[in-house]
mmCIF file with all atom_site columns, C-alpha atoms in Angstrom:
data_model
loop_
_atom_site.group_PDB
_atom_site.id
_atom_site.type_symbol
_atom_site.label_atom_id
_atom_site.label_alt_id
_atom_site.label_comp_id
_atom_site.label_asym_id
_atom_site.label_entity_id
_atom_site.label_seq_id
_atom_site.pdbx_PDB_ins_code
_atom_site.Cartn_x
_atom_site.Cartn_y
_atom_site.Cartn_z
_atom_site.occupancy
_atom_site.B_iso_or_equiv
_atom_site.pdbx_formal_charge
_atom_site.auth_seq_id
_atom_site.auth_comp_id
_atom_site.auth_asym_id
_atom_site.auth_atom_id
_atom_site.pdbx_PDB_model_num
ATOM 1  C CA . LEU A 1 1  ? -13.566 -25.726 -8.464  1.00 54.00 ? 1  LEU A CA 1
ATOM 2  C CA . THR A 1 2  ? -10.034 -25.778 -9.817  1.00 60.00 ? 2  THR A CA 1
ATOM 3  C CA . MET A 1 3  ? -10.758 -22.884 -12.196 1.00 66.00 ? 3  MET A CA 1
ATOM 4  C CA . ILE A 1 4  ? -11.957 -20.737 -9.296  1.00 67.00 ? 4  ILE A CA 1
ATOM 5  C CA . HIS A 1 5  ? -8.836  -21.644 -7.342  1.00 67.00 ? 5  HIS A CA 1
ATOM 6  C CA . GLU A 1 6  ? -6.597  -20.806 -10.338 1.00 68.00 ? 6  GLU A CA 1
ATOM 7  C CA . ALA A 1 7  ? -8.344  -17.468 -10.798 1.00 68.00 ? 7  ALA A CA 1
ATOM 8  C CA . MET A 1 8  ? -7.724  -16.600 -7.155  1.00 67.00 ? 8  MET A CA 1
ATOM 9  C CA . ILE A 1 9  ? -4.039  -17.452 -7.533  1.00 66.00 ? 9  ILE A CA 1
ATOM 10 C CA . LEU A 1 10 ? -3.718  -15.353 -10.687 1.00 66.00 ? 10 LEU A CA 1
ATOM 11 C CA . GLU A 1 11 ? -5.639  -12.474 -9.142  1.00 63.00 ? 11 GLU A CA 1
ATOM 12 C CA . TYR A 1 12 ? -3.307  -12.175 -6.160  1.00 63.00 ? 12 TYR A CA 1
ATOM 13 C CA . SER A 1 13 ? -0.071  -13.200 -7.863  1.00 60.00 ? 13 SER A CA 1
ATOM 14 C CA . GLY A 1 14 ? 1.229   -9.662  -8.504  1.00 65.00 ? 14 GLY A CA 1
ATOM 15 C CA . ARG A 1 15 ? 0.631   -8.364  -5.008  1.00 63.00 ? 15 ARG A CA 1
ATOM 16 C CA . HIS A 1 16 ? 4.203   -8.875  -3.801  1.00 66.00 ? 16 HIS A CA 1
ATOM 17 C CA . LEU A 1 17 ? 5.613   -7.436  -7.005  1.00 63.00 ? 17 LEU A CA 1
ATOM 18 C CA . ALA A 1 18 ? 3.410   -4.362  -6.608  1.00 66.00 ? 18 ALA A CA 1
ATOM 19 C CA . LEU A 1 19 ? 4.532   -3.931  -3.013  1.00 68.00 ? 19 LEU A CA 1
ATOM 20 C CA . LEU A 1 20 ? 8.223   -4.130  -4.103  1.00 78.00 ? 20 LEU A CA 1
ATOM 21 C CA . LEU A 1 21 ? 7.695   -1.509  -6.806  1.00 76.00 ? 21 LEU A CA 1
ATOM 22 C CA . ALA A 1 22 ? 5.308   0.736   -4.853  1.00 79.00 ? 22 ALA A CA 1
ATOM 23 C CA . LEU A 1 23 ? 7.844   2.041   -2.344  1.00 84.00 ? 23 LEU A CA 1
ATOM 24 C CA . PRO A 1 24 ? 10.422  3.361   -4.864  1.00 89.00 ? 24 PRO A CA 1
ATOM 25 C CA . VAL A 1 25 ? 7.660   4.838   -7.013  1.00 89.00 ? 25 VAL A CA 1
ATOM 26 C CA . LEU A 1 26 ? 6.176   6.555   -3.947  1.00 89.00 ? 26 LEU A CA 1
ATOM 27 C CA . VAL A 1 27 ? 9.573   7.981   -2.987  1.00 93.00 ? 27 VAL A CA 1
ATOM 28 C CA . VAL A 1 28 ? 10.109  9.296   -6.517  1.00 95.00 ? 28 VAL A CA 1
ATOM 29 C CA . LYS A 1 29 ? 6.623   10.834  -6.599  1.00 94.00 ? 29 LYS A CA 1
ATOM 30 C CA . LEU A 1 30 ? 7.180   12.575  -3.264  1.00 94.00 ? 30 LEU A CA 1
ATOM 31 C CA . ALA A 1 31 ? 10.600  13.845  -4.348  1.00 95.00 ? 31 ALA A CA 1
ATOM 32 C CA . VAL A 1 32 ? 9.257   15.243  -7.628  1.00 95.00 ? 32 VAL A CA 1
ATOM 33 C CA . GLY A 1 33 ? 6.297   16.811  -5.825  1.00 93.00 ? 33 GLY A CA 1
ATOM 34 C CA . GLY A 1 34 ? 8.574   18.394  -3.228  1.00 93.00 ? 34 GLY A CA 1
ATOM 35 C CA . VAL A 1 35 ? 10.897  19.820  -5.872  1.00 94.00 ? 35 VAL A CA 1
ATOM 36 C CA . LEU A 1 36 ? 7.970   21.230  -7.866  1.00 93.00 ? 36 LEU A CA 1
ATOM 37 C CA . MET A 1 37 ? 6.405   22.751  -4.766  1.00 92.00 ? 37 MET A CA 1
ATOM 38 C CA . ALA A 1 38 ? 9.701   24.378  -3.735  1.00 91.00 ? 38 ALA A CA 1
ATOM 39 C CA . LEU A 1 39 ? 10.201  25.721  -7.257  1.00 90.00 ? 39 LEU A CA 1
ATOM 40 C CA . ILE A 1 40 ? 6.700   27.215  -7.413  1.00 88.00 ? 40 ILE A CA 1
ATOM 41 C CA . GLU A 1 41 ? 7.057   28.796  -3.957  1.00 88.00 ? 41 GLU A CA 1
ATOM 42 C CA . THR A 1 42 ? 10.437  30.301  -4.857  1.00 86.00 ? 42 THR A CA 1
ATOM 43 C CA . LEU A 1 43 ? 9.208   31.699  -8.156  1.00 83.00 ? 43 LEU A CA 1
ATOM 44 C CA . SER A 1 44 ? 6.046   33.163  -6.644  1.00 82.00 ? 44 SER A CA 1
ATOM 45 C CA . ALA A 1 45 ? 8.071   34.827  -3.868  1.00 78.00 ? 45 ALA A CA 1
ATOM 46 C CA . LYS A 1 46 ? 10.398  36.370  -6.450  1.00 78.00 ? 46 LYS A CA 1
ATOM 47 C CA . MET A 1 47 ? 7.458   37.602  -8.486  1.00 75.00 ? 47 MET A CA 1
ATOM 48 C CA . ARG A 1 48 ? 5.942   39.244  -5.410  1.00 76.00 ? 48 ARG A CA 1
ATOM 49 C CA . ILE A 1 49 ? 9.242   41.002  -4.624  1.00 78.00 ? 49 ILE A CA 1
ATOM 50 C CA . PHE A 1 50 ? 9.468   42.340  -8.172  1.00 80.00 ? 50 PHE A CA 1
ATOM 51 C CA . ARG A 1 51 ? 5.879   43.629  -8.026  1.00 81.00 ? 51 ARG A CA 1
ATOM 52 C CA . VAL A 1 52 ? 6.269   45.515  -4.717  1.00 82.00 ? 52 VAL A CA 1
ATOM 53 C CA . PRO A 1 53 ? 7.132   48.834  -6.450  1.00 87.00 ? 53 PRO A CA 1
ATOM 54 C CA . GLU A 1 54 ? 3.917   48.578  -8.487  1.00 87.00 ? 54 GLU A CA 1
ATOM 55 C CA . PHE A 1 55 ? 1.856   48.099  -5.336  1.00 86.00 ? 55 PHE A CA 1
ATOM 56 C CA . LEU A 1 56 ? 3.630   50.971  -3.582  1.00 90.00 ? 56 LEU A CA 1
ATOM 57 C CA . ALA A 1 57 ? 3.091   53.287  -6.546  1.00 92.00 ? 57 ALA A CA 1
ATOM 58 C CA . THR A 1 58 ? -0.598  52.402  -6.669  1.00 92.00 ? 58 THR A CA 1
ATOM 59 C CA . ALA A 1 59 ? -0.979  52.966  -2.922  1.00 93.00 ? 59 ALA A CA 1
ATOM 60 C CA . PHE A 1 60 ? 0.831   56.325  -3.155  1.00 95.00 ? 60 PHE A CA 1
ATOM 61 C CA . LEU A 1 61 ? -1.331  57.413  -6.092  1.00 95.00 ? 61 LEU A CA 1
ATOM 62 C CA . LEU A 1 62 ? -4.540  56.492  -4.260  1.00 94.00 ? 62 LEU A CA 1
ATOM 63 C CA . ALA A 1 63 ? -3.331  58.350  -1.146  1.00 94.00 ? 63 ALA A CA 1
ATOM 64 C CA . VAL A 1 64 ? -2.566  61.494  -3.173  1.00 95.00 ? 64 VAL A CA 1
ATOM 65 C CA . ILE A 1 65 ? -5.967  61.340  -4.911  1.00 94.00 ? 65 ILE A CA 1
ATOM 66 C CA . GLY A 1 66 ? -7.668  60.907  -1.528  1.00 90.00 ? 66 GLY A CA 1
ATOM 67 C CA . LEU A 1 67 ? -5.729  63.870  -0.103  1.00 92.00 ? 67 LEU A CA 1
ATOM 68 C CA . LEU A 1 68 ? -6.615  66.077  -3.069  1.00 91.00 ? 68 LEU A CA 1
ATOM 69 C CA . VAL A 1 69 ? -10.290 65.125  -2.862  1.00 89.00 ? 69 VAL A CA 1
ATOM 70 C CA . ASN A 1 70 ? -10.260 65.907  0.842   1.00 87.00 ? 70 ASN A CA 1
ATOM 71 C CA . ILE A 1 71 ? -8.594  69.301  0.300   1.00 87.00 ? 71 ILE A CA 1
ATOM 72 C CA . LEU A 1 72 ? -10.661 70.329  -2.742  1.00 88.00 ? 72 LEU A CA 1
ATOM 73 C CA . LEU A 1 73 ? -14.032 69.268  -1.396  1.00 87.00 ? 73 LEU A CA 1
ATOM 74 C CA . GLY A 1 74 ? -13.300 70.418  2.123   1.00 80.00 ? 74 GLY A CA 1
ATOM 75 C CA . VAL A 1 75 ? -14.812 67.278  3.625   1.00 68.00 ? 75 VAL A CA 1
ATOM 76 C CA . GLY A 1 76 ? -13.797 66.699  7.208   1.00 57.00 ? 76 GLY A CA 1
#
């Protein structure tokens, strides 16, 4: 009976220590996650801005090809 009681004491002995350490670790995890998320969002927004001319050129090229096909084939 005493061994079972000792095992229960040892099993739950680190609970308060874990609760003391859990809050600062959680705050650090959330801060690192927030910084990483902000960094990724900022970089992806910059990459989209730099790629806008490529998208516009592709759209213009497709519009010109569509116009030429329409004129040459006389469809419509």
